[in-house]
mmCIF file with all atom_site columns, C-alpha atoms in Angstrom:
data_model
loop_
_atom_site.group_PDB
_atom_site.id
_atom_site.type_symbol
_atom_site.label_atom_id
_atom_site.label_alt_id
_atom_site.label_comp_id
_atom_site.label_asym_id
_atom_site.label_entity_id
_atom_site.label_seq_id
_atom_site.pdbx_PDB_ins_code
_atom_site.Cartn_x
_atom_site.Cartn_y
_atom_site.Cartn_z
_atom_site.occupancy
_atom_site.B_iso_or_equiv
_atom_site.pdbx_formal_charge
_atom_site.auth_seq_id
_atom_site.auth_comp_id
_atom_site.auth_asym_id
_atom_site.auth_atom_id
_atom_site.pdbx_PDB_model_num
ATOM 1  C CA . MET A 1 1  ? 85.972  83.130  120.437 1.00 0.00 ? 59  MET A CA 1
ATOM 2  C CA . ARG A 1 2  ? 83.184  84.111  118.557 1.00 0.00 ? 60  ARG A CA 1
ATOM 3  C CA . PHE A 1 3  ? 80.125  85.501  120.012 1.00 0.00 ? 61  PHE A CA 1
ATOM 4  C CA . GLY A 1 4  ? 77.727  85.263  117.276 1.00 0.00 ? 62  GLY A CA 1
ATOM 5  C CA . LEU A 1 5  ? 76.078  88.422  116.391 1.00 0.00 ? 63  LEU A CA 1
ATOM 6  C CA . PHE A 1 6  ? 77.138  90.612  119.875 1.00 0.00 ? 64  PHE A CA 1
ATOM 7  C CA . GLY A 1 7  ? 81.031  90.079  119.362 1.00 0.00 ? 65  GLY A CA 1
ATOM 8  C CA . ARG A 1 8  ? 83.815  90.902  116.506 1.00 0.00 ? 66  ARG A CA 1
ATOM 9  C CA . GLY A 1 9  ? 84.813  88.191  114.405 1.00 0.00 ? 67  GLY A CA 1
ATOM 10 C CA . LYS A 1 10 ? 88.253  88.096  113.609 1.00 0.00 ? 68  LYS A CA 1
ATOM 11 C CA . ARG A 1 11 ? 88.219  90.104  110.460 1.00 0.00 ? 69  ARG A CA 1
ATOM 12 C CA . GLU A 1 12 ? 86.577  93.019  112.462 1.00 0.00 ? 70  GLU A CA 1
ATOM 13 C CA . ALA A 1 13 ? 90.132  92.649  115.087 1.00 0.00 ? 71  ALA A CA 1
ATOM 14 C CA . ASP A 1 14 ? 92.081  92.190  112.260 1.00 0.00 ? 72  ASP A CA 1
ATOM 15 C CA . GLU A 1 15 ? 90.614  95.401  110.526 1.00 0.00 ? 73  GLU A CA 1
ATOM 16 C CA . ALA A 1 16 ? 90.419  97.462  113.564 1.00 0.00 ? 74  ALA A CA 1
ATOM 17 C CA . ASP A 1 17 ? 94.012  96.617  114.782 1.00 0.00 ? 75  ASP A CA 1
ATOM 18 C CA . ALA A 1 18 ? 95.528  97.771  110.932 1.00 0.00 ? 76  ALA A CA 1
ATOM 19 C CA . ALA A 1 19 ? 93.732  100.652 111.361 1.00 0.00 ? 77  ALA A CA 1
ATOM 20 C CA . ALA A 1 20 ? 95.027  102.028 115.098 1.00 0.00 ? 78  ALA A CA 1
ATOM 21 C CA . SER A 1 21 ? 98.074  100.350 113.396 1.00 0.00 ? 79  SER A CA 1
ATOM 22 C CA . VAL A 1 22 ? 98.034  103.284 110.759 1.00 0.00 ? 80  VAL A CA 1
ATOM 23 C CA . LYS A 1 23 ? 96.588  106.128 112.966 1.00 0.00 ? 81  LYS A CA 1
ATOM 24 C CA . ARG A 1 24 ? 99.195  105.586 115.024 1.00 0.00 ? 82  ARG A CA 1
ATOM 25 C CA . GLN A 1 25 ? 101.955 106.132 111.980 1.00 0.00 ? 83  GLN A CA 1
ATOM 26 C CA . VAL A 1 26 ? 100.682 108.916 110.667 1.00 0.00 ? 84  VAL A CA 1
ATOM 27 C CA . ARG A 1 27 ? 99.863  110.472 114.075 1.00 0.00 ? 85  ARG A CA 1
ATOM 28 C CA . ALA A 1 28 ? 103.662 110.078 114.288 1.00 0.00 ? 86  ALA A CA 1
ATOM 29 C CA . LEU A 1 29 ? 104.980 110.743 110.737 1.00 0.00 ? 87  LEU A CA 1
ATOM 30 C CA . LEU A 1 30 ? 102.797 113.993 110.600 1.00 0.00 ? 88  LEU A CA 1
ATOM 31 C CA . ALA A 1 31 ? 104.384 115.217 114.785 1.00 0.00 ? 89  ALA A CA 1
ATOM 32 C CA . LEU A 1 32 ? 100.134 115.282 115.270 1.00 0.00 ? 90  LEU A CA 1
ATOM 33 C CA . PRO A 1 33 ? 99.373  116.407 118.668 1.00 0.00 ? 91  PRO A CA 1
ATOM 34 C CA . GLU A 1 34 ? 97.184  113.857 120.728 1.00 0.00 ? 92  GLU A CA 1
ATOM 35 C CA . ASN A 1 35 ? 93.543  116.331 120.364 1.00 0.00 ? 93  ASN A CA 1
ATOM 36 C CA . ALA A 1 36 ? 93.867  115.741 116.488 1.00 0.00 ? 94  ALA A CA 1
ATOM 37 C CA . VAL A 1 37 ? 90.905  113.143 115.302 1.00 0.00 ? 95  VAL A CA 1
ATOM 38 C CA . ILE A 1 38 ? 92.603  110.497 112.704 1.00 0.00 ? 96  ILE A CA 1
ATOM 39 C CA . ALA A 1 39 ? 89.655  108.816 110.830 1.00 0.00 ? 97  ALA A CA 1
ATOM 40 C CA . VAL A 1 40 ? 91.154  105.466 108.478 1.00 0.00 ? 98  VAL A CA 1
ATOM 41 C CA . ASN A 1 41 ? 88.416  103.763 106.247 1.00 0.00 ? 99  ASN A CA 1
ATOM 42 C CA . GLU A 1 42 ? 88.808  101.370 103.218 1.00 0.00 ? 100 GLU A CA 1
ATOM 43 C CA . ILE A 1 43 ? 86.430  101.807 100.853 1.00 0.00 ? 101 ILE A CA 1
ATOM 44 C CA . LEU A 1 44 ? 85.773  99.625  97.353  1.00 0.00 ? 102 LEU A CA 1
ATOM 45 C CA . CYS A 1 45 ? 86.264  102.687 94.569  1.00 0.00 ? 103 CYS A CA 1
ATOM 46 C CA . ALA A 1 46 ? 83.563  101.891 92.307  1.00 0.00 ? 104 ALA A CA 1
ATOM 47 C CA . ASP A 1 47 ? 84.909  103.852 89.455  1.00 0.00 ? 105 ASP A CA 1
ATOM 48 C CA . PRO A 1 48 ? 86.210  101.854 86.490  1.00 0.00 ? 106 PRO A CA 1
ATOM 49 C CA . ALA A 1 49 ? 89.574  104.088 86.525  1.00 0.00 ? 107 ALA A CA 1
ATOM 50 C CA . CYS A 1 50 ? 90.261  102.942 90.069  1.00 0.00 ? 108 CYS A CA 1
ATOM 51 C CA . PRO A 1 51 ? 92.024  99.856  90.973  1.00 0.00 ? 109 PRO A CA 1
ATOM 52 C CA . GLY A 1 52 ? 89.807  98.555  93.146  1.00 0.00 ? 110 GLY A CA 1
ATOM 53 C CA . THR A 1 53 ? 89.923  98.304  97.353  1.00 0.00 ? 111 THR A CA 1
ATOM 54 C CA . GLU A 1 54 ? 91.459  102.325 98.505  1.00 0.00 ? 112 GLU A CA 1
ATOM 55 C CA . THR A 1 55 ? 92.511  103.363 102.115 1.00 0.00 ? 113 THR A CA 1
ATOM 56 C CA . VAL A 1 56 ? 91.383  106.532 103.092 1.00 0.00 ? 114 VAL A CA 1
ATOM 57 C CA . ILE A 1 57 ? 92.840  108.675 105.766 1.00 0.00 ? 115 ILE A CA 1
ATOM 58 C CA . LEU A 1 58 ? 91.034  111.734 107.088 1.00 0.00 ? 116 LEU A CA 1
ATOM 59 C CA . VAL A 1 59 ? 92.967  114.325 109.507 1.00 0.00 ? 117 VAL A CA 1
ATOM 60 C CA . MET A 1 60 ? 91.593  116.717 111.484 1.00 0.00 ? 118 MET A CA 1
ATOM 61 C CA . ASN A 1 61 ? 93.154  119.100 113.089 1.00 0.00 ? 119 ASN A CA 1
ATOM 62 C CA . PRO A 1 62 ? 91.551  121.626 115.784 1.00 0.00 ? 120 PRO A CA 1
ATOM 63 C CA . GLY A 1 63 ? 91.707  124.771 113.973 1.00 0.00 ? 121 GLY A CA 1
ATOM 64 C CA . GLU A 1 64 ? 93.051  124.055 109.907 1.00 0.00 ? 122 GLU A CA 1
ATOM 65 C CA . LYS A 1 65 ? 90.814  122.238 107.386 1.00 0.00 ? 123 LYS A CA 1
ATOM 66 C CA . THR A 1 66 ? 90.663  118.821 107.252 1.00 0.00 ? 124 THR A CA 1
ATOM 67 C CA . ARG A 1 67 ? 93.064  116.958 104.899 1.00 0.00 ? 125 ARG A CA 1
ATOM 68 C CA . ALA A 1 68 ? 92.100  113.253 102.997 1.00 0.00 ? 126 ALA A CA 1
ATOM 69 C CA . TYR A 1 69 ? 94.773  111.264 101.725 1.00 0.00 ? 127 TYR A CA 1
ATOM 70 C CA . LYS A 1 70 ? 94.408  108.821 99.525  1.00 0.00 ? 128 LYS A CA 1
ATOM 71 C CA . VAL A 1 71 ? 96.698  105.184 98.928  1.00 0.00 ? 129 VAL A CA 1
ATOM 72 C CA . GLN A 1 72 ? 95.659  102.859 96.423  1.00 0.00 ? 130 GLN A CA 1
ATOM 73 C CA . SER A 1 73 ? 95.855  99.634  98.401  1.00 0.00 ? 131 SER A CA 1
ATOM 74 C CA . ALA A 1 74 ? 93.946  97.710  101.292 1.00 0.00 ? 132 ALA A CA 1
ATOM 75 C CA . LEU A 1 75 ? 94.461  98.551  104.964 1.00 0.00 ? 133 LEU A CA 1
ATOM 76 C CA . ALA A 1 76 ? 95.384  94.860  105.737 1.00 0.00 ? 134 ALA A CA 1
ATOM 77 C CA . GLU A 1 77 ? 98.455  95.731  102.546 1.00 0.00 ? 135 GLU A CA 1
ATOM 78 C CA . LEU A 1 78 ? 99.093  99.663  103.466 1.00 0.00 ? 136 LEU A CA 1
ATOM 79 C CA . THR A 1 79 ? 102.895 99.524  103.782 1.00 0.00 ? 137 THR A CA 1
ATOM 80 C CA . PRO A 1 80 ? 105.047 101.830 105.913 1.00 0.00 ? 138 PRO A CA 1
ATOM 81 C CA . GLU A 1 81 ? 106.872 103.236 102.853 1.00 0.00 ? 139 GLU A CA 1
ATOM 82 C CA . ALA A 1 82 ? 103.348 103.449 100.883 1.00 0.00 ? 140 ALA A CA 1
ATOM 83 C CA . LEU A 1 83 ? 101.643 105.505 103.855 1.00 0.00 ? 141 LEU A CA 1
ATOM 84 C CA . ALA A 1 84 ? 104.761 107.710 103.877 1.00 0.00 ? 142 ALA A CA 1
ATOM 85 C CA . LEU A 1 85 ? 104.817 107.949 100.293 1.00 0.00 ? 143 LEU A CA 1
ATOM 86 C CA . ALA A 1 86 ? 101.336 108.974 100.494 1.00 0.00 ? 144 ALA A CA 1
ATOM 87 C CA . LEU A 1 87 ? 101.488 111.447 103.668 1.00 0.00 ? 145 LEU A CA 1
ATOM 88 C CA . ALA A 1 88 ? 103.986 113.146 101.317 1.00 0.00 ? 146 ALA A CA 1
ATOM 89 C CA . VAL A 1 89 ? 106.459 113.237 104.393 1.00 0.00 ? 147 VAL A CA 1
#
């Protein structure tokens, strides 16, 4: 069901679900505490050397420097294996 301007469409809901899944995986793979903040964003790289869409993951753990990880893949296409490789786990 769609609620026009005020509701999320299916695409937005799918992206939110994919981001939440990646956050859970990152928390488990890096053994992060509950107070660590994880941000997951899909961006279109404008650099001609980039393959296009990439997923950027920021890990903000209290008392530590923010860590950034990039995966050369769209969020919806990100596999657990590619995520583990990007996190170097």
